[in-house]
Tab-separated table of C-alpha atoms and ligand atoms in Angstrom:
chain	number	residue	atom	x	y	z
A	464	MET	CA	8.592	-13.706	13.588
A	465	LYS	CA	11.440	-14.674	11.255
A	466	GLN	CA	14.265	-12.132	10.918
A	467	ILE	CA	16.785	-11.455	8.169
A	468	THR	CA	19.520	-8.865	7.662
A	469	ARG	CA	20.126	-6.751	4.574
A	470	LYS	CA	23.089	-4.840	3.196
A	471	SER	CA	21.048	-1.813	2.060
A	472	LEU	CA	17.559	-0.486	2.540
A	473	LEU	CA	16.952	2.873	0.868
A	474	TYR	CA	16.717	2.944	-2.932
A	475	LYS	CA	15.223	4.967	-5.767
A	476	SER	CA	12.512	2.882	-7.390
A	477	GLY	CA	11.945	2.546	-11.121
A	478	LEU	CA	8.844	4.688	-10.537
A	479	GLY	CA	11.134	7.595	-9.670
A	480	PHE	CA	10.601	7.917	-5.920
A	481	TRP	CA	12.652	6.807	-2.906
A	482	CYS	CA	11.489	3.794	-1.029
A	483	ILE	CA	12.264	1.303	1.752
A	484	ASN	CA	11.049	-2.279	2.223
A	485	HIS	CA	11.940	-3.426	5.727
A	486	VAL	CA	10.138	-6.782	5.509
A	487	GLN	CA	10.576	-9.645	3.069
A	488	GLY	CA	7.280	-11.230	2.050
A	489	CYS	CA	3.724	-10.279	2.938
A	490	SER	CA	1.074	-12.225	4.847
A	491	HIS	CA	-1.724	-10.541	2.876
A	492	GLY	CA	-0.956	-12.961	0.053
A	493	CYS	CA	-2.809	-11.050	-2.687
A	494	ARG	CA	-3.729	-13.236	-5.631
A	495	TYR	CA	-4.130	-10.637	-8.431
A	496	PRO	CA	-1.227	-11.749	-8.282
A	497	CYS	CA	1.082	-9.588	-6.175
A	498	TYR	CA	3.815	-8.067	-8.369
A	499	ALA	CA	6.327	-8.156	-5.484
A	500	TRP	CA	5.689	-11.884	-5.015
A	501	MET	CA	6.227	-12.513	-8.747
A	502	MET	CA	9.548	-10.618	-8.570
A	503	ALA	CA	10.674	-12.452	-5.425
A	504	ASP	CA	9.714	-15.774	-7.019
A	505	SER	CA	11.535	-15.042	-10.286
A	506	ARG	CA	14.673	-13.934	-8.383
A	507	ARG	CA	14.432	-17.003	-6.108
A	508	ARG	CA	14.267	-14.884	-2.954
A	509	VAL	CA	11.530	-17.188	-1.646
A	510	ASP	CA	10.854	-20.851	-2.414
A	511	SER	CA	7.056	-20.761	-2.500
A	512	TYR	CA	3.929	-18.623	-2.163
A	513	GLU	CA	3.525	-20.087	1.361
A	514	GLU	CA	6.987	-18.831	2.294
A	515	TRP	CA	6.139	-15.400	0.795
A	516	CYS	CA	3.137	-15.283	3.137
A	517	ARG	CA	5.402	-15.866	6.175
A	518	PRO	CA	7.091	-12.449	6.386
A	519	ALA	CA	10.636	-11.893	7.668
A	520	LEU	CA	11.563	-8.654	9.432
A	521	VAL	CA	14.780	-6.884	8.415
A	522	SER	CA	16.380	-6.775	11.864
A	523	ASN	CA	19.070	-4.210	10.943
A	524	ALA	CA	16.643	-1.830	9.164
A	525	GLU	CA	16.970	1.102	11.582
A	526	GLU	CA	20.760	0.927	11.742
A	527	LEU	CA	21.025	0.685	7.939
A	528	LEU	CA	18.606	3.515	7.242
A	529	GLU	CA	20.284	5.870	9.698
A	530	LYS	CA	23.671	5.213	8.075
A	531	GLU	CA	22.269	5.654	4.574
A	532	LEU	CA	20.501	8.929	5.408
A	533	ASN	CA	23.603	10.284	7.141
A	534	ARG	CA	25.746	9.415	4.107
A	535	MET	CA	23.472	11.113	1.542
A	536	ARG	CA	24.620	14.487	0.234
A	537	THR	CA	21.222	15.402	-1.172
A	538	ARG	CA	18.388	13.803	0.705
A	539	PRO	CA	14.986	13.163	-0.878
A	540	ASP	CA	11.953	15.231	0.171
A	541	SER	CA	9.931	12.103	0.738
A	542	ILE	CA	10.341	8.328	1.225
A	543	HIS	CA	7.665	5.756	0.460
A	544	LEU	CA	6.823	2.699	2.607
A	545	CYS	CA	6.567	0.242	0.894
A	546	LEU	CA	6.645	-1.115	-2.673
A	547	THR	CA	7.362	-4.814	-2.105
A	548	THR	CA	5.707	-5.485	1.254
A	549	ASP	CA	3.071	-3.939	3.525
A	550	PRO	CA	4.170	-1.501	6.265
A	551	PHE	CA	1.152	-2.185	8.519
A	552	MET	CA	0.725	-5.900	7.896
A	553	TYR	CA	-2.507	-7.204	9.384
A	554	GLY	CA	-1.894	-9.216	12.576
A	555	PHE	CA	1.856	-8.413	12.710
A	556	PRO	CA	2.420	-5.837	15.485
A	557	ASP	CA	6.225	-6.207	15.108
A	558	VAL	CA	5.975	-4.935	11.531
A	559	THR	CA	3.826	-1.982	12.588
A	560	ALA	CA	6.171	-1.134	15.480
A	561	LEU	CA	9.246	-1.186	13.219
A	562	THR	CA	7.445	0.891	10.563
A	563	LEU	CA	6.586	3.538	13.159
A	564	ARG	CA	10.213	3.683	14.359
A	565	LEU	CA	11.433	4.049	10.760
A	566	ILE	CA	8.960	6.853	9.988
A	567	GLU	CA	10.079	8.588	13.188
A	568	LEU	CA	13.703	8.249	12.073
A	569	ILE	CA	12.966	9.539	8.553
A	570	ASN	CA	10.997	12.490	9.940
A	571	SER	CA	13.917	13.323	12.267
A	572	PHE	CA	15.951	14.059	9.094
A	573	GLY	CA	13.249	16.514	7.938
A	574	ILE	CA	11.967	14.058	5.318
A	575	SER	CA	8.278	13.243	4.977
A	576	CYS	CA	6.854	9.765	4.347
A	577	SER	CA	4.072	8.317	2.273
A	578	THR	CA	2.619	4.980	3.307
A	579	LEU	CA	0.316	2.518	1.576
A	580	THR	CA	-1.333	-0.452	3.274
A	581	LYS	CA	-3.981	-3.135	3.101
A	582	GLY	CA	-3.634	-3.436	6.875
A	583	ILE	CA	-4.697	-1.125	9.680
A	584	MET	CA	-3.158	2.324	9.987
A	585	PRO	CA	-2.199	2.842	13.651
A	586	VAL	CA	-3.608	5.960	15.284
A	587	GLU	CA	-0.121	6.743	16.674
A	588	LEU	CA	0.623	8.229	13.234
A	589	ALA	CA	-1.453	11.245	14.244
A	590	ASP	CA	1.011	12.093	17.027
A	591	THR	CA	2.727	15.179	15.622
A	592	SER	CA	5.230	15.331	18.484
A	593	ARG	CA	6.589	11.960	17.303
A	594	PHE	CA	5.945	12.427	13.542
A	595	PRO	CA	6.457	16.148	12.853
A	596	GLU	CA	6.668	16.034	9.031
A	597	ALA	CA	3.711	16.294	6.605
A	598	ASN	CA	3.279	12.570	6.010
A	599	THR	CA	0.589	11.118	3.729
A	600	HIS	CA	-1.093	7.867	4.706
A	601	GLY	CA	-2.903	5.706	2.186
A	602	ILE	CA	-4.900	2.533	1.922
A	603	SER	CA	-5.259	0.300	-1.072
A	604	LEU	CA	-8.956	-0.487	-1.596
A	605	VAL	CA	-10.665	-1.947	-4.672
A	606	SER	CA	-13.949	-3.260	-3.286
A	607	LEU	CA	-16.291	-3.205	-0.285
A	608	ASP	CA	-17.259	-6.859	-0.756
A	609	GLU	CA	-15.719	-9.188	1.845
A	610	ASP	CA	-16.166	-12.239	-0.425
A	611	PHE	CA	-13.951	-10.475	-2.955
A	612	ARG	CA	-11.381	-9.734	-0.233
A	613	ASN	CA	-11.357	-13.367	0.919
A	614	ARG	CA	-10.801	-14.514	-2.650
A	615	TRP	CA	-8.190	-11.948	-3.765
A	616	GLU	CA	-6.600	-10.438	-0.611
A	617	PRO	CA	-7.059	-13.329	1.845
A	618	GLY	CA	-4.696	-12.118	4.588
A	619	ALA	CA	-5.453	-8.387	4.406
A	620	ALA	CA	-7.562	-6.346	6.839
A	621	HIS	CA	-11.335	-6.281	6.482
A	622	TYR	CA	-12.478	-3.328	4.407
A	623	SER	CA	-14.465	-1.665	7.196
A	624	GLU	CA	-11.438	-1.781	9.542
A	625	ARG	CA	-9.121	-0.493	6.828
A	626	ILE	CA	-11.376	2.470	6.045
A	627	GLY	CA	-12.176	3.124	9.729
A	628	ALA	CA	-8.495	3.425	10.690
A	629	LEU	CA	-7.798	5.819	7.803
A	630	ARG	CA	-10.867	7.855	8.682
A	631	GLU	CA	-9.609	8.187	12.262
A	632	LEU	CA	-6.281	9.590	11.012
A	633	HIS	CA	-8.177	11.991	8.751
A	634	ASP	CA	-10.258	13.143	11.733
A	635	TYR	CA	-7.018	13.843	13.615
A	636	GLY	CA	-5.888	16.074	10.742
A	637	CYS	CA	-3.549	13.701	8.838
A	638	ARG	CA	-3.349	13.811	5.051
A	639	THR	CA	-4.959	10.652	3.653
A	640	LEU	CA	-5.084	8.860	0.333
A	641	VAL	CA	-7.006	5.970	-1.216
A	642	HIS	CA	-5.473	3.967	-4.022
A	643	ILE	CA	-8.140	2.068	-5.969
A	644	GLU	CA	-5.929	-0.343	-7.889
A	645	PRO	CA	-6.157	-2.938	-9.393
A	646	TYR	CA	-9.822	-2.077	-9.972
A	647	PRO	CA	-11.645	-5.234	-11.178
A	648	THR	CA	-13.784	-5.467	-14.315
A	649	PRO	CA	-17.380	-6.825	-14.005
A	650	ASN	CA	-16.319	-10.340	-15.080
A	651	ILE	CA	-14.325	-10.442	-11.797
A	652	ILE	CA	-16.948	-8.721	-9.638
A	653	THR	CA	-19.997	-6.575	-10.352
A	654	GLN	CA	-19.940	-3.568	-8.075
A	655	SER	CA	-20.487	0.173	-7.932
A	656	LEU	CA	-17.458	2.470	-8.006
A	657	GLN	CA	-19.727	5.283	-6.816
A	658	LYS	CA	-20.462	3.406	-3.559
A	659	LEU	CA	-16.769	2.764	-3.033
A	660	LEU	CA	-16.010	6.457	-3.560
A	661	GLU	CA	-18.726	7.478	-1.124
A	662	ALA	CA	-17.188	5.211	1.537
A	663	VAL	CA	-13.861	7.056	1.276
A	664	ALA	CA	-15.143	10.523	0.366
A	665	PHE	CA	-13.206	11.996	3.310
A	666	ALA	CA	-9.787	11.144	1.794
A	667	ASP	CA	-7.662	14.016	0.482
A	668	GLU	CA	-6.572	12.077	-2.605
A	669	ILE	CA	-8.228	9.232	-4.525
A	670	TRP	CA	-6.474	7.403	-7.366
A	671	LEU	CA	-7.859	4.802	-9.733
A	672	GLY	CA	-5.939	2.174	-11.719
A	673	GLY	CA	-6.909	-0.847	-13.807
A	674	TRP	CA	-6.372	-4.576	-13.270
A	675	ASN	CA	-3.122	-4.996	-15.180
A	676	TYR	CA	-1.491	-7.991	-13.524
A	677	ASN	CA	-3.015	-10.603	-15.819
A	678	ASP	CA	-5.450	-10.963	-18.731
A	679	LEU	CA	-8.592	-11.455	-16.656
A	680	SER	CA	-9.757	-7.872	-17.134
A	681	LYS	CA	-8.979	-7.979	-20.864
A	682	ASN	CA	-11.339	-10.947	-21.189
A	683	TYR	CA	-14.182	-8.578	-20.348
A	684	PRO	CA	-15.700	-7.359	-23.629
A	685	GLY	CA	-15.244	-3.619	-23.882
A	686	TYR	CA	-12.834	-3.437	-20.950
A	687	LYS	CA	-11.284	-0.225	-22.321
A	688	ASN	CA	-14.693	1.470	-22.372
A	689	PHE	CA	-15.326	0.152	-18.892
A	690	TYR	CA	-12.183	1.811	-17.526
A	691	GLU	CA	-12.980	5.046	-19.374
A	692	GLU	CA	-16.408	5.065	-17.727
A	693	GLN	CA	-14.918	4.411	-14.283
A	694	SER	CA	-12.431	7.268	-14.770
A	695	ALA	CA	-15.331	9.542	-15.725
A	696	ILE	CA	-17.213	8.482	-12.560
A	697	LEU	CA	-14.147	9.322	-10.447
A	698	ASN	CA	-13.643	12.691	-12.174
A	699	ARG	CA	-17.315	13.640	-11.683
A	700	PHE	CA	-17.090	12.589	-8.040
A	701	LEU	CA	-13.960	14.669	-7.422
A	702	ALA	CA	-15.406	17.678	-9.243
A	703	ALA	CA	-18.656	17.486	-7.232
A	704	ARG	CA	-16.654	17.202	-4.012
A	705	GLN	CA	-14.740	20.364	-4.813
A	706	THR	CA	-17.874	22.427	-5.368
A	707	SER	CA	-19.840	21.072	-2.375
B	1993	LIG	S1	-0.525	-6.218	0.325
B	1993	LIG	FE1	0.805	-5.561	-1.342
B	1993	LIG	S2	2.781	-6.545	-0.927
B	1993	LIG	FE2	1.245	-7.585	0.306
B	1993	LIG	S3	0.650	-9.365	-0.932
B	1993	LIG	FE3	-0.809	-7.693	-1.333
B	1993	LIG	S4	-0.029	-6.625	-3.152
B	1993	LIG	FE4	1.653	-7.907	-2.310
């Protein structure tokens, strides 16, 4: 796997939370399109989509992060992995291994982590002797239809594997999250949000967000009503879960 070095790793994102991205590029190659790919392309960090899909590991990530955490006067309560790449990239064990070492390092400073992936969460994350902080592990999931995945998230993990790995962590007592975003309108795919919710009903948190990366969803007549209805479905589902 290609390697690069960086001058810094830890930063506060525009969304207000602290974050690290210890890989450049992402083999999942999402075609919504991926916001991180658009940024990398506009800043000329990569020459092509094909290059974006050939990830490069930040070889000095551990060394950098340790220095940065040691230097901080006030450390954050939590650090997110990742905003511009995937921490458990499907078919890249070197990425997963480095991610686990970085979470271990962050936890050793008494800081918790949140993770978000379209890959496979490794079961090692449930090892509380190695990861003692209250970490939250999440998957990004917008469909259960493999044809949709092949079209829009061609390099990402199959949905059943993605959900199965998260479910295993849940069963071991980890806090889990499902991020349903960018949720497609029916002109992209006709599907049932209810079925998707039932497949991940075990998760501690479920979030829903619209398809905002391009105008495809806005081409659907009544797309605002559609998203209001989907939000209502999610709210009813969460309310019913609380009372059951
Ligand atoms: S998984 Fe995330 S970072 Fe990777 S290509 Fe898809 S949207 Fe981009």
